[in-house]
Coordinates of C-alpha atoms in Angstrom, one line a residue:
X497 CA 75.2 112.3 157.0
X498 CA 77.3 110.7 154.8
X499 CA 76.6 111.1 151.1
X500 CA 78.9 108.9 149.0
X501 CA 78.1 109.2 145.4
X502 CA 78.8 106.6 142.8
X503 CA 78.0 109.0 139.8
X504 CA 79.4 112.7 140.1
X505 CA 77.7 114.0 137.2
X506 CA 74.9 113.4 135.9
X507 CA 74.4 111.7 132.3
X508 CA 73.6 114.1 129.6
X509 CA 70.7 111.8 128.4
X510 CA 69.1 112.0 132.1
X511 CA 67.0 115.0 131.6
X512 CA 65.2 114.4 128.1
X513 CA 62.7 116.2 126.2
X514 CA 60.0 114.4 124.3
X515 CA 57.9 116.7 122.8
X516 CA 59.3 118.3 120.1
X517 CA 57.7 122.0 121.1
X518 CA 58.7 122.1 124.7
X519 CA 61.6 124.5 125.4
X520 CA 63.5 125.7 128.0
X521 CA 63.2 129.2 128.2
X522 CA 66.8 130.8 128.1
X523 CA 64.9 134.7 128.4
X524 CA 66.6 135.9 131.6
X525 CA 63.3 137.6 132.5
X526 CA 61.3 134.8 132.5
X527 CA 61.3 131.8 135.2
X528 CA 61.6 128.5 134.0
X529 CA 58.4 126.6 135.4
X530 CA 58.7 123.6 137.7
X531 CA 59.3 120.7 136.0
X532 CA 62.1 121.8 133.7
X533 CA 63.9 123.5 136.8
X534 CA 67.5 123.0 137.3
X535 CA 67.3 121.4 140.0
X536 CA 64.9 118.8 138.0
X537 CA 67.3 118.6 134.5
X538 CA 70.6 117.8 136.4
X539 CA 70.0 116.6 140.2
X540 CA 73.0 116.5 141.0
X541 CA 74.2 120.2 140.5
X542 CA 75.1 122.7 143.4
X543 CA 75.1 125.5 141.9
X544 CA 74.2 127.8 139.1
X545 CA 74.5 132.0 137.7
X546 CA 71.1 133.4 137.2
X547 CA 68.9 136.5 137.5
X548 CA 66.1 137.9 139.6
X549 CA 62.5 137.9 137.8
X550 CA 60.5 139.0 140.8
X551 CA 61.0 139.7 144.4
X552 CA 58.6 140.7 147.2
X553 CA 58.5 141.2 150.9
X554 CA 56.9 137.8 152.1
X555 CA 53.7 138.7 154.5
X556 CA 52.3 135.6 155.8
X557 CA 48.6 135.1 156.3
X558 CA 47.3 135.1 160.5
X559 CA 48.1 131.3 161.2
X560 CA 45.5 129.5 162.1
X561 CA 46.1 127.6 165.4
X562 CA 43.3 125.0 165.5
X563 CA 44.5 123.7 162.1
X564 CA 46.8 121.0 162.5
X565 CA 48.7 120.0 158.9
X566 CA 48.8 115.8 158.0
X567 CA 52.7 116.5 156.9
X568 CA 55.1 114.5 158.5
X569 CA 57.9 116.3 157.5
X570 CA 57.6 120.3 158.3
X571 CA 59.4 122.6 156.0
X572 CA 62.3 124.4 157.3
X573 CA 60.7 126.9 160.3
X574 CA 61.6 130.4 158.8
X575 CA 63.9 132.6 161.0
X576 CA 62.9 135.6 162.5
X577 CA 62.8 138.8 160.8
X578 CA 61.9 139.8 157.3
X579 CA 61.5 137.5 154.3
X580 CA 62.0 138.5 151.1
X581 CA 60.0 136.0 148.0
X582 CA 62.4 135.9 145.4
X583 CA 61.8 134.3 142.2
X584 CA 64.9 133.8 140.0
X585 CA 65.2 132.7 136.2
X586 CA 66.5 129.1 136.9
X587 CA 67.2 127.4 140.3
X588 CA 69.5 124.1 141.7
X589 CA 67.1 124.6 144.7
X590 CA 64.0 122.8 145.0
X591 CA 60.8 123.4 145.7
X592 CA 58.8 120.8 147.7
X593 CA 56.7 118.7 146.0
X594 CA 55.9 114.9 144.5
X595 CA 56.2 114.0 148.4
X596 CA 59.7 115.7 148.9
X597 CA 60.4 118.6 151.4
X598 CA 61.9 121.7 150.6
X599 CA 65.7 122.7 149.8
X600 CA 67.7 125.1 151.8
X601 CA 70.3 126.5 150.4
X602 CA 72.5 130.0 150.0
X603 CA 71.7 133.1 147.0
X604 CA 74.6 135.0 146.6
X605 CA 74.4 138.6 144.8
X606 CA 77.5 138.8 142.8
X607 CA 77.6 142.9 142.7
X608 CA 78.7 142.4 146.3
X609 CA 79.2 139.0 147.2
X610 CA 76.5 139.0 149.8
X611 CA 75.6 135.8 150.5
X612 CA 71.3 134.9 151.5
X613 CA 70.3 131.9 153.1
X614 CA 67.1 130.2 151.0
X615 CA 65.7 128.7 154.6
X616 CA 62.3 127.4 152.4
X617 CA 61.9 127.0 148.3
X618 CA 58.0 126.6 147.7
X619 CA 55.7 126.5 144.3
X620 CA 53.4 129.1 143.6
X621 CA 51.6 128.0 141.2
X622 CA 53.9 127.1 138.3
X623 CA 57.1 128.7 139.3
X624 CA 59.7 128.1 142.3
X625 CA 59.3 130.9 145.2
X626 CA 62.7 131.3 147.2
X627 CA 62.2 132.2 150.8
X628 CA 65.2 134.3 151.4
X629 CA 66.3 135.6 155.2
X630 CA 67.1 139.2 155.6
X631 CA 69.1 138.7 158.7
X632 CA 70.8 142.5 158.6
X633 CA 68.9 145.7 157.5
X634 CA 65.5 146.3 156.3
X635 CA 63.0 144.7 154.3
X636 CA 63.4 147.3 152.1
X637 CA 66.9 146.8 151.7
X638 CA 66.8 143.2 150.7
X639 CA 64.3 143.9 148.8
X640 CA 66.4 146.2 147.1
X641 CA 69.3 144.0 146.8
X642 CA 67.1 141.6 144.8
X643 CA 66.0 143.9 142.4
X644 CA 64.6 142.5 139.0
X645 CA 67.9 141.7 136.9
X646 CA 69.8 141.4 139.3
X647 CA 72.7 138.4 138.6
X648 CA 73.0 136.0 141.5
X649 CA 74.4 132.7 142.1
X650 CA 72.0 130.0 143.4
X651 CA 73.5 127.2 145.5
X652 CA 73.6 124.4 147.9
X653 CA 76.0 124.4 150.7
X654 CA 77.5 121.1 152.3
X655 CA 74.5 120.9 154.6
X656 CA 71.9 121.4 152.1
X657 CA 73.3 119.1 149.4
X658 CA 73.7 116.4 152.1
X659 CA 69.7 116.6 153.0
X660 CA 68.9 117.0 149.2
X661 CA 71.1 113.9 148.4
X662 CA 68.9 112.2 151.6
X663 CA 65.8 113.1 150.0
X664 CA 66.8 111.8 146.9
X665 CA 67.8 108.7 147.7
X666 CA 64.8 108.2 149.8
X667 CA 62.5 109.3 147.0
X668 CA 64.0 107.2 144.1
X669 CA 63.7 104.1 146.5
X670 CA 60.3 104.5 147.2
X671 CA 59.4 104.4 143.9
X672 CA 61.9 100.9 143.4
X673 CA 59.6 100.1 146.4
X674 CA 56.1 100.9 144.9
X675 CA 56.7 99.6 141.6
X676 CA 57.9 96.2 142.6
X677 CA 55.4 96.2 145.1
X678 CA 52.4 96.8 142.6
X679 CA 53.8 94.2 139.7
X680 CA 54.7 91.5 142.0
X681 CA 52.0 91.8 144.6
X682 CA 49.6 94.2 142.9
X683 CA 50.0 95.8 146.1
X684 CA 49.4 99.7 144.7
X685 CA 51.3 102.7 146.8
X686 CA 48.3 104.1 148.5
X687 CA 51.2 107.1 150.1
X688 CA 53.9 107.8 151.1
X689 CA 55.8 110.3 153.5
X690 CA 59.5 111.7 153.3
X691 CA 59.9 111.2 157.0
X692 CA 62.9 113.5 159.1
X693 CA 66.3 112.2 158.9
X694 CA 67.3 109.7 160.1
X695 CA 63.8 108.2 160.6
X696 CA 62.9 105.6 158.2
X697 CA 60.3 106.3 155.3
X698 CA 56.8 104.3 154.9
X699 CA 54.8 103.3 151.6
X700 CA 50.7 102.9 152.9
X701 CA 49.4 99.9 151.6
X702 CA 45.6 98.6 151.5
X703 CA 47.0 95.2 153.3
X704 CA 49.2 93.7 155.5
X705 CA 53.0 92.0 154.1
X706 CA 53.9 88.4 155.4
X707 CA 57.4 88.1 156.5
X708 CA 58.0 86.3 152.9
X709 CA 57.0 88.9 151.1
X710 CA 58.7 91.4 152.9
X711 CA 61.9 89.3 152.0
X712 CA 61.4 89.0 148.5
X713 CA 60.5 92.5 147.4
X714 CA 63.9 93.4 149.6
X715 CA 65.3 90.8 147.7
X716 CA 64.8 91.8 144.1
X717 CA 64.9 95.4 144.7
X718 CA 68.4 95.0 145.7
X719 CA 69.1 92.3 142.9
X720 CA 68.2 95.4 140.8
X721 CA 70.2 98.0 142.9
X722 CA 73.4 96.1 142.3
X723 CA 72.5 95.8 138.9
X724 CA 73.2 99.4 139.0
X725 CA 69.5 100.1 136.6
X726 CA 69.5 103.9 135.3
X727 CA 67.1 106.3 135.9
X728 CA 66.0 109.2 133.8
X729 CA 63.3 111.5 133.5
X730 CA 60.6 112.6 130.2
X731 CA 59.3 115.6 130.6
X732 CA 56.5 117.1 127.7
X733 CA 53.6 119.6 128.0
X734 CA 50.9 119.2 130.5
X735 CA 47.5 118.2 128.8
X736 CA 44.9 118.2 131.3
X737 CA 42.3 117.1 129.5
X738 CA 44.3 114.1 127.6
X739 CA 45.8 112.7 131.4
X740 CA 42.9 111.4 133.8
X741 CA 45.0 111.1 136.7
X742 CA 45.9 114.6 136.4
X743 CA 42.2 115.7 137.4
X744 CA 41.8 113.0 140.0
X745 CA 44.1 110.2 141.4
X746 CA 43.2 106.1 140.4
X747 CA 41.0 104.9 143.3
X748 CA 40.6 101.3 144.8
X749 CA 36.9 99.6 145.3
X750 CA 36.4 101.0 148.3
X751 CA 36.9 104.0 147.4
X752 CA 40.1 104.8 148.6
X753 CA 43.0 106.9 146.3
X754 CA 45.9 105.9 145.1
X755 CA 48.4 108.2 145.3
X756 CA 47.4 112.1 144.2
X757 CA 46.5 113.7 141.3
X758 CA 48.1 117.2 140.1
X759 CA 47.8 120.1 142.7
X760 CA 45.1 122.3 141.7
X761 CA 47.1 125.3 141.6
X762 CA 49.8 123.9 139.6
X763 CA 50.4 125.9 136.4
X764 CA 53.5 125.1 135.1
X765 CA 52.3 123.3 132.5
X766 CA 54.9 120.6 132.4
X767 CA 54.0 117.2 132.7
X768 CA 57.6 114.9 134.0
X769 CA 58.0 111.2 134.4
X770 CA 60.5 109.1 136.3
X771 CA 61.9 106.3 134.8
X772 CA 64.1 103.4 136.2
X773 CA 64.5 100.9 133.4
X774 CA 62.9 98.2 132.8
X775 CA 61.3 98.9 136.5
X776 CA 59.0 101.9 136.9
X777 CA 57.5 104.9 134.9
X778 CA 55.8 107.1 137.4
X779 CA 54.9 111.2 136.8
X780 CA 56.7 113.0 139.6
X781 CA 58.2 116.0 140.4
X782 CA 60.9 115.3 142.6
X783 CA 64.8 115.1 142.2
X784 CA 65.7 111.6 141.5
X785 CA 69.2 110.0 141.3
X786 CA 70.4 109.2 138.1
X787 CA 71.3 105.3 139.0
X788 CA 69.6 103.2 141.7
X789 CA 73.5 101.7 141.9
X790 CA 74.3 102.1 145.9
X791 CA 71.0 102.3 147.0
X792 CA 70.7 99.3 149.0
X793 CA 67.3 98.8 150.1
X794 CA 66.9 97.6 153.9
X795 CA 62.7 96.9 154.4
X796 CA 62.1 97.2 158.2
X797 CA 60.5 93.4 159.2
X798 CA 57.3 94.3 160.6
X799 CA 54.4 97.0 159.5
X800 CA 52.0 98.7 160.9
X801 CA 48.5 99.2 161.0
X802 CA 46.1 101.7 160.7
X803 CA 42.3 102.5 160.8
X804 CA 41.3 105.3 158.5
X805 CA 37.4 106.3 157.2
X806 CA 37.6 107.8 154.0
X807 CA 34.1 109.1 153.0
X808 CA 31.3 106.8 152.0
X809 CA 33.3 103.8 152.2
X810 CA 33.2 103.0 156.1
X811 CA 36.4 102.4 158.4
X812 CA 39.2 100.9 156.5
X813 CA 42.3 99.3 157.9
X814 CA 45.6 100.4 155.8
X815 CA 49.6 99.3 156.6
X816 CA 52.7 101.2 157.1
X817 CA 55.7 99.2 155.4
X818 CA 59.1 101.4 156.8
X819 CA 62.4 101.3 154.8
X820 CA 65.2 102.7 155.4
X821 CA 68.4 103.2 151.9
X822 CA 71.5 105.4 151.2
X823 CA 72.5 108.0 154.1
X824 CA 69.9 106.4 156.3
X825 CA 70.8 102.7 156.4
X826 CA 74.3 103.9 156.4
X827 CA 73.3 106.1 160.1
X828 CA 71.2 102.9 161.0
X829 CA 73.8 100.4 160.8
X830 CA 75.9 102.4 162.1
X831 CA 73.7 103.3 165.6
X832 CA 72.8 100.0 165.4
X833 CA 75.8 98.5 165.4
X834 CA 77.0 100.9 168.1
X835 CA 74.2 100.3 170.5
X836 CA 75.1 96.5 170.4
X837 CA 78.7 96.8 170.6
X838 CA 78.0 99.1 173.9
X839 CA 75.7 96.4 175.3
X840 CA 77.8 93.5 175.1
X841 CA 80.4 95.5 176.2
X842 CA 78.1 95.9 179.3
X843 CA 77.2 92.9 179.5
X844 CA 80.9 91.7 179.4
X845 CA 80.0 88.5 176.3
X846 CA 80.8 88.8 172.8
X847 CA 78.5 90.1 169.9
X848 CA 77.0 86.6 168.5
X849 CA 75.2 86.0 172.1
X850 CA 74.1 89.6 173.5
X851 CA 70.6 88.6 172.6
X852 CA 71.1 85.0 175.0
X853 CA 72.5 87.8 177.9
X854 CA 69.9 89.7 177.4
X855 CA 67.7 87.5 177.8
X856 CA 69.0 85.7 180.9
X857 CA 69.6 89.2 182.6
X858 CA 65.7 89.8 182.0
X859 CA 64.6 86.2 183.7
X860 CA 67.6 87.1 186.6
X861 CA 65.6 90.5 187.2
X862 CA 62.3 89.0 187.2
X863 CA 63.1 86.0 189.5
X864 CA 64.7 89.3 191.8
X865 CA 61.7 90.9 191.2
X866 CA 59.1 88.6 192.5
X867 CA 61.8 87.9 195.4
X868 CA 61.2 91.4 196.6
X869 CA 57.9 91.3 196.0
X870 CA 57.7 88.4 198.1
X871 CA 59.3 90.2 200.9
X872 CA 58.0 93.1 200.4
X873 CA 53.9 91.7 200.6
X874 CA 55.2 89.4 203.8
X875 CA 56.8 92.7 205.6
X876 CA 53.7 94.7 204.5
X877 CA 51.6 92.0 206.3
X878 CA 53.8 92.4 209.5
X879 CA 53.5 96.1 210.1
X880 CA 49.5 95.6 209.3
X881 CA 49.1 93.0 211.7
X882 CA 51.4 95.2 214.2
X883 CA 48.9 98.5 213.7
X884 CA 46.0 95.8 214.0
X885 CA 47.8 94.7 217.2
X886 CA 48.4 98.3 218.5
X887 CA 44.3 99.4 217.5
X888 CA 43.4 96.7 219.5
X889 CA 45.5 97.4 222.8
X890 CA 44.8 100.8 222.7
X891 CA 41.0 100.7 222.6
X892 CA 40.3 98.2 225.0
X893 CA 38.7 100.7 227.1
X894 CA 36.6 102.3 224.4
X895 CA 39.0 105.1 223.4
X896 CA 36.8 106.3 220.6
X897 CA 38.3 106.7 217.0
X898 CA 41.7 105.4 216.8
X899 CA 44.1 107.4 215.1
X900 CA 47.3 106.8 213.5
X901 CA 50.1 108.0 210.9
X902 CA 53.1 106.0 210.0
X903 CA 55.6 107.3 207.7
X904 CA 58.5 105.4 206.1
X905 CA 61.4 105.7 203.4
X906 CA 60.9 104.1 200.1
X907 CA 63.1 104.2 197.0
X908 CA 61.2 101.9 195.0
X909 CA 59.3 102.5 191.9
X910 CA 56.0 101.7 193.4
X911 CA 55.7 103.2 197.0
X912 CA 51.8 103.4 196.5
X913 CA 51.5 99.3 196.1
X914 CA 54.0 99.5 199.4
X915 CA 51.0 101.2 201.4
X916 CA 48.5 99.8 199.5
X917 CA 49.5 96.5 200.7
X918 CA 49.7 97.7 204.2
X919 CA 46.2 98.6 204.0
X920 CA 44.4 95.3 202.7
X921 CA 46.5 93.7 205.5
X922 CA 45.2 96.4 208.0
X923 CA 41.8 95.2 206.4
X924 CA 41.8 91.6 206.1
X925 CA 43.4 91.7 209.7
X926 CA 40.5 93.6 211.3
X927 CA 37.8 91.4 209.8
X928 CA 39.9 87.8 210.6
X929 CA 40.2 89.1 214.1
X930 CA 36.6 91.0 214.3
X931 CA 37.7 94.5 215.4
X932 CA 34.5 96.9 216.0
X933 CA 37.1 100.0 217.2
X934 CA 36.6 102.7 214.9
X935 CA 40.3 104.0 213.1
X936 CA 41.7 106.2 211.0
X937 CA 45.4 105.4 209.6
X938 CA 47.6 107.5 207.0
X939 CA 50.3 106.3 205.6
X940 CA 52.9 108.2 204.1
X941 CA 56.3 107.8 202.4
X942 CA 58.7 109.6 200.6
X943 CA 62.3 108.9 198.9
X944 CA 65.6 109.0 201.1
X945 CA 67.2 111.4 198.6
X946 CA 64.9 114.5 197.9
X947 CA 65.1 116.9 195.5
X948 CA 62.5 120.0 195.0
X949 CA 60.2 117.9 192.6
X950 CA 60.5 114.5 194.5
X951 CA 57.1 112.5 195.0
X952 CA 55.6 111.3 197.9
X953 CA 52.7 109.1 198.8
X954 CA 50.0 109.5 200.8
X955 CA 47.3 106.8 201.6
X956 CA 44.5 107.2 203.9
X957 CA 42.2 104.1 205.1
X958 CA 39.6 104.1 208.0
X959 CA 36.5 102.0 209.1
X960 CA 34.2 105.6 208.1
X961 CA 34.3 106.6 204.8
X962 CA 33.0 110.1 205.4
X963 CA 36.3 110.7 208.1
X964 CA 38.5 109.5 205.1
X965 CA 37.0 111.8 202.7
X966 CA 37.4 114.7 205.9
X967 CA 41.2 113.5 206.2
X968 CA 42.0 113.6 202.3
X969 CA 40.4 117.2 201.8
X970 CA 42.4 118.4 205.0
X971 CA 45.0 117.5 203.4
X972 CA 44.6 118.9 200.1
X973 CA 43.3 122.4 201.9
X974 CA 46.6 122.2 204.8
X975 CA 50.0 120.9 202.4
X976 CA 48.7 121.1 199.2
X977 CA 48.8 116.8 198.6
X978 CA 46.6 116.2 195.2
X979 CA 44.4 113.3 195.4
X980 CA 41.6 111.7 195.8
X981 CA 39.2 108.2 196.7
X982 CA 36.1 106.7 197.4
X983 CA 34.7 105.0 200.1
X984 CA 37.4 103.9 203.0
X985 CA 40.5 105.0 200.9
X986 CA 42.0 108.5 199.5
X987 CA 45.3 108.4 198.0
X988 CA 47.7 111.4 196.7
X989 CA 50.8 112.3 196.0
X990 CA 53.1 115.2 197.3
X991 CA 55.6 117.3 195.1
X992 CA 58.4 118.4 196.5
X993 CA 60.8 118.0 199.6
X994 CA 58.7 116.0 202.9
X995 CA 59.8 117.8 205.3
X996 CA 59.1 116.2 209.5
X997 CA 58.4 120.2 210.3
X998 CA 56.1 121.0 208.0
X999 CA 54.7 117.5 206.3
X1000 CA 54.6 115.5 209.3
X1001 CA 53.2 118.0 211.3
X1002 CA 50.4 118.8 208.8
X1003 CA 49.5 115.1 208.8
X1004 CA 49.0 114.9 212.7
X1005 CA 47.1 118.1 213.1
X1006 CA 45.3 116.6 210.3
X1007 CA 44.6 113.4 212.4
X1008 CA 43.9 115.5 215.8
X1009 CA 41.3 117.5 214.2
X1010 CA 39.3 114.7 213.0
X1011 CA 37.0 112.9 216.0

């Protein structure tokens, strides 16, 4: 993932304090509430020297298996064994939240140098809860080890700086994305979702983009990105009762929210708003960038739509706009650019006209297509009209029910339409040439290449429908074919290796027991 930054530090006026009461708290016992986290005052820092407040041995409540959660992205999945909930004074590792995912990073205790992997870093409340693995010893002992007091370093490694720096990038896009969306369209971010790297990210929106509009917001939001506009964050005390959208989010006429308001259980008390200039001021939570500068913003042309009720309001149809900026256009270009030079390379032509060879290798392979099927529908009518042809010599003298089983090897995709075909030539053969004989055919084929879960094909046709519902349940009961029909055909299919031994010979003492 590559993570090329143009700033390396971030600006001492990013992280500014606008109320004249709100402090830091530099009391080593007490934890600095989200909002005015690490993490949140300098983005870009890995790492920091801090102290255990709390720690306890995490005990997770019975999960509920019918409950399925509307996250896209999943945290982290913890690692087996015990997990110890540590809460430290000040952290560079973030807790999920404003739309973002979790951290992972590394805790080391500095009495030993024992370095703790952070697998999840969630909110509880007001305060950032580090979900640290215990991957030798007890419980106990790790619980131990992160004793109130205790000095550690909090960090993120390669890996987990590269996802952080993903997330950031994708969250300070989204809101370029939403604001520019709202004051040029008055098209209001109804949500969003972080998606999993390298998968592009979507704004929901209460209508569909035309192709021009899709170009110009891309188009101005990168005429701003290479104007390289700062961003930087406010942060004062939460008043509840003084900010409506922190009881409940803005909603449209229909009923529908935009956005969310404050989580419920949030305590911290600190109200923090994200500010690219001259662009957007939106309260959030998450890391941010300091500069929108190499953020190129690529909108995916097409969206997506989606039919949602919400409440009183009736069905309502919403739109997924994807986008894709930093470490993730970077990877899409790249596979992009990769797949393409692989299939000219296939396809032996330059770049510029892989889409023209494409496209004539699609209209080659259909014309080939309808050739075979061609010869495959006049051969089909051949070996009916040769069955037809046998029926008829061999009941001349009133034989009774005519029974037969053909079997043949068939590599292609369909073998059913194969027998299929077979069969309406068998039938429209027997009515052109007005055969009363009673018969009973199965067909059968299977690939010339088998392997123990190869598929074959059974089709059964007669002139009684009750002796080819007796033929298909023989079947079932004597090799084990799953199937089924109504009225003069029953069809199935065969896993495994057709064997002349076993298969065949189930089929004809199928066909022998039925008179």
């Amino acid at each position: 993932m590559a993570t090329a930054l143009v700033l390396t530090q971030t600006p001492s006026d990013y992280h500014r304090i606008v109320s004249p009461t709100l402090k830091v708290p530099d009391i080593s016992n007490v934890s600095i509430p989200v909002g005015i986290l690490a993490c949140q005052r300098d983005p870009l820092r890995r790492t920091i020297d801090t102290t255990v407040v709390s720690a306890e041995i995490h005990r997770p409540p019975p999960s509920d298996a019918g409950k399925k959660g509307k996250k896209t992205v999943v945290a982290p999945t913890l690692p087996i064994g015990p997990i110890i909930l540590v809460t430290l004074h000040d952290t560079v590792i973030f807790p999920e939240g404003g739309g973002q995912p979790t951290d992972t990073g590394l805790i080391t205790t500095t009495k030993d140098g024992r370095q703790w992997e952070v697998a999840q870093c969630k909110r509880h409340g007001g305060h950032a809860v580090h979900y640290v693995s215990v991957k030798e010893g007890t419980a106990e002992a790790g619980l131990e080890a992160f004793a109130p007091g205790v000095s550690v370093i909090a960090e993120l490694g390669e890996k987990d700086f590269e996802r952080r720096y993903d997330h950031m990038s994708m969250h300070t896009s989204q809101h370029l994305l939403s604001a520019l969306l709202e004051t040029r369209l008055n098209l209001p971010t109804l949500s969003w979702s972080l998606t999993s790297y390298p998968q592009p990210c979507y704004v929901e929106l209460p209508r569909g983009m035309s192709q021009e509009e899709i170009n110009s917001i891309q188009s101005e939001a990168n005429k701003l990105v290479f104007e390289g506009r700062r961003v930087h964050v406010e942060v004062q005390e939460l008043d509840r009762q003084a900010d409506p959208q922190s009881q409940s989010a803005p909603k449209l006429e229909n009923g529908r929210a935009i956005g969310k308001a404050l989580p419920e259980d949030y305590t911290g008390g600190v109200k923090r708003v994200v500010v690219i200039d001259g662009v957007d001021r939106n309260p959030c939570c998450g890391t941010h960038l300091p500069s929108i500068h190499n953020l190129q913003l690529f909108l995916l042309p097409h969206t997506e739509s989606l039919s949602r009720r919400d409440g009183n309001s009736g069905s309502t149809t919403t739109v997924r706009l994807y986008f894709l900026c930093g470490p993730r256009l970077i990877h899409h270009l790249t596979n992009t650019h990769t797949l393409l030079t692989s299939t000219a390379s296939i396809l032996s032509s330059g770049l510029p006209v892989v889409p023209e060879r494409v496209q004539q290798v699609v209209d080659e392979r259909r014309k080939a297509d309808k050739r075979v099927g061609d010869v495959e529908s006049e051969l089909a009518g051949w070996i009916g009209r040769g069955l037809i042809d046998e029926l008829i010599r061999d009941t001349q003298d009133g034989a009774g029910l005519w029974k037969k089983h053909l079997h043949r090897t068939d590599d292609s995709s369909n073998p059913l339409g194969f027998l299929s075909s077979i069969a309406f030539a068998i039938s429209d053969g027997t009515k052109d040439k007005s055969v009363t004989s009673p018969y009973l055919i199965i067909l059968t084929s299977s690939p010339s290449a088998q392997v123990p879960n190869s598929q074959s094909t059974v089709l059964v046709i007669g002139s009684d429908d009750k002796k080819v519902k007796e033929a298909g349940d023989a079947l079932k009961a004597k090799l084990g074919i799953k199937g089924g029909g109504k009225g003069p055909r029953w069809s199935g299919k065969l896993s495994g290796v057709w064997r002349d031994t076993k298969e065949t010979a189930g089929v004809e003492e199928t066909l022998k027991g039925i008179w």
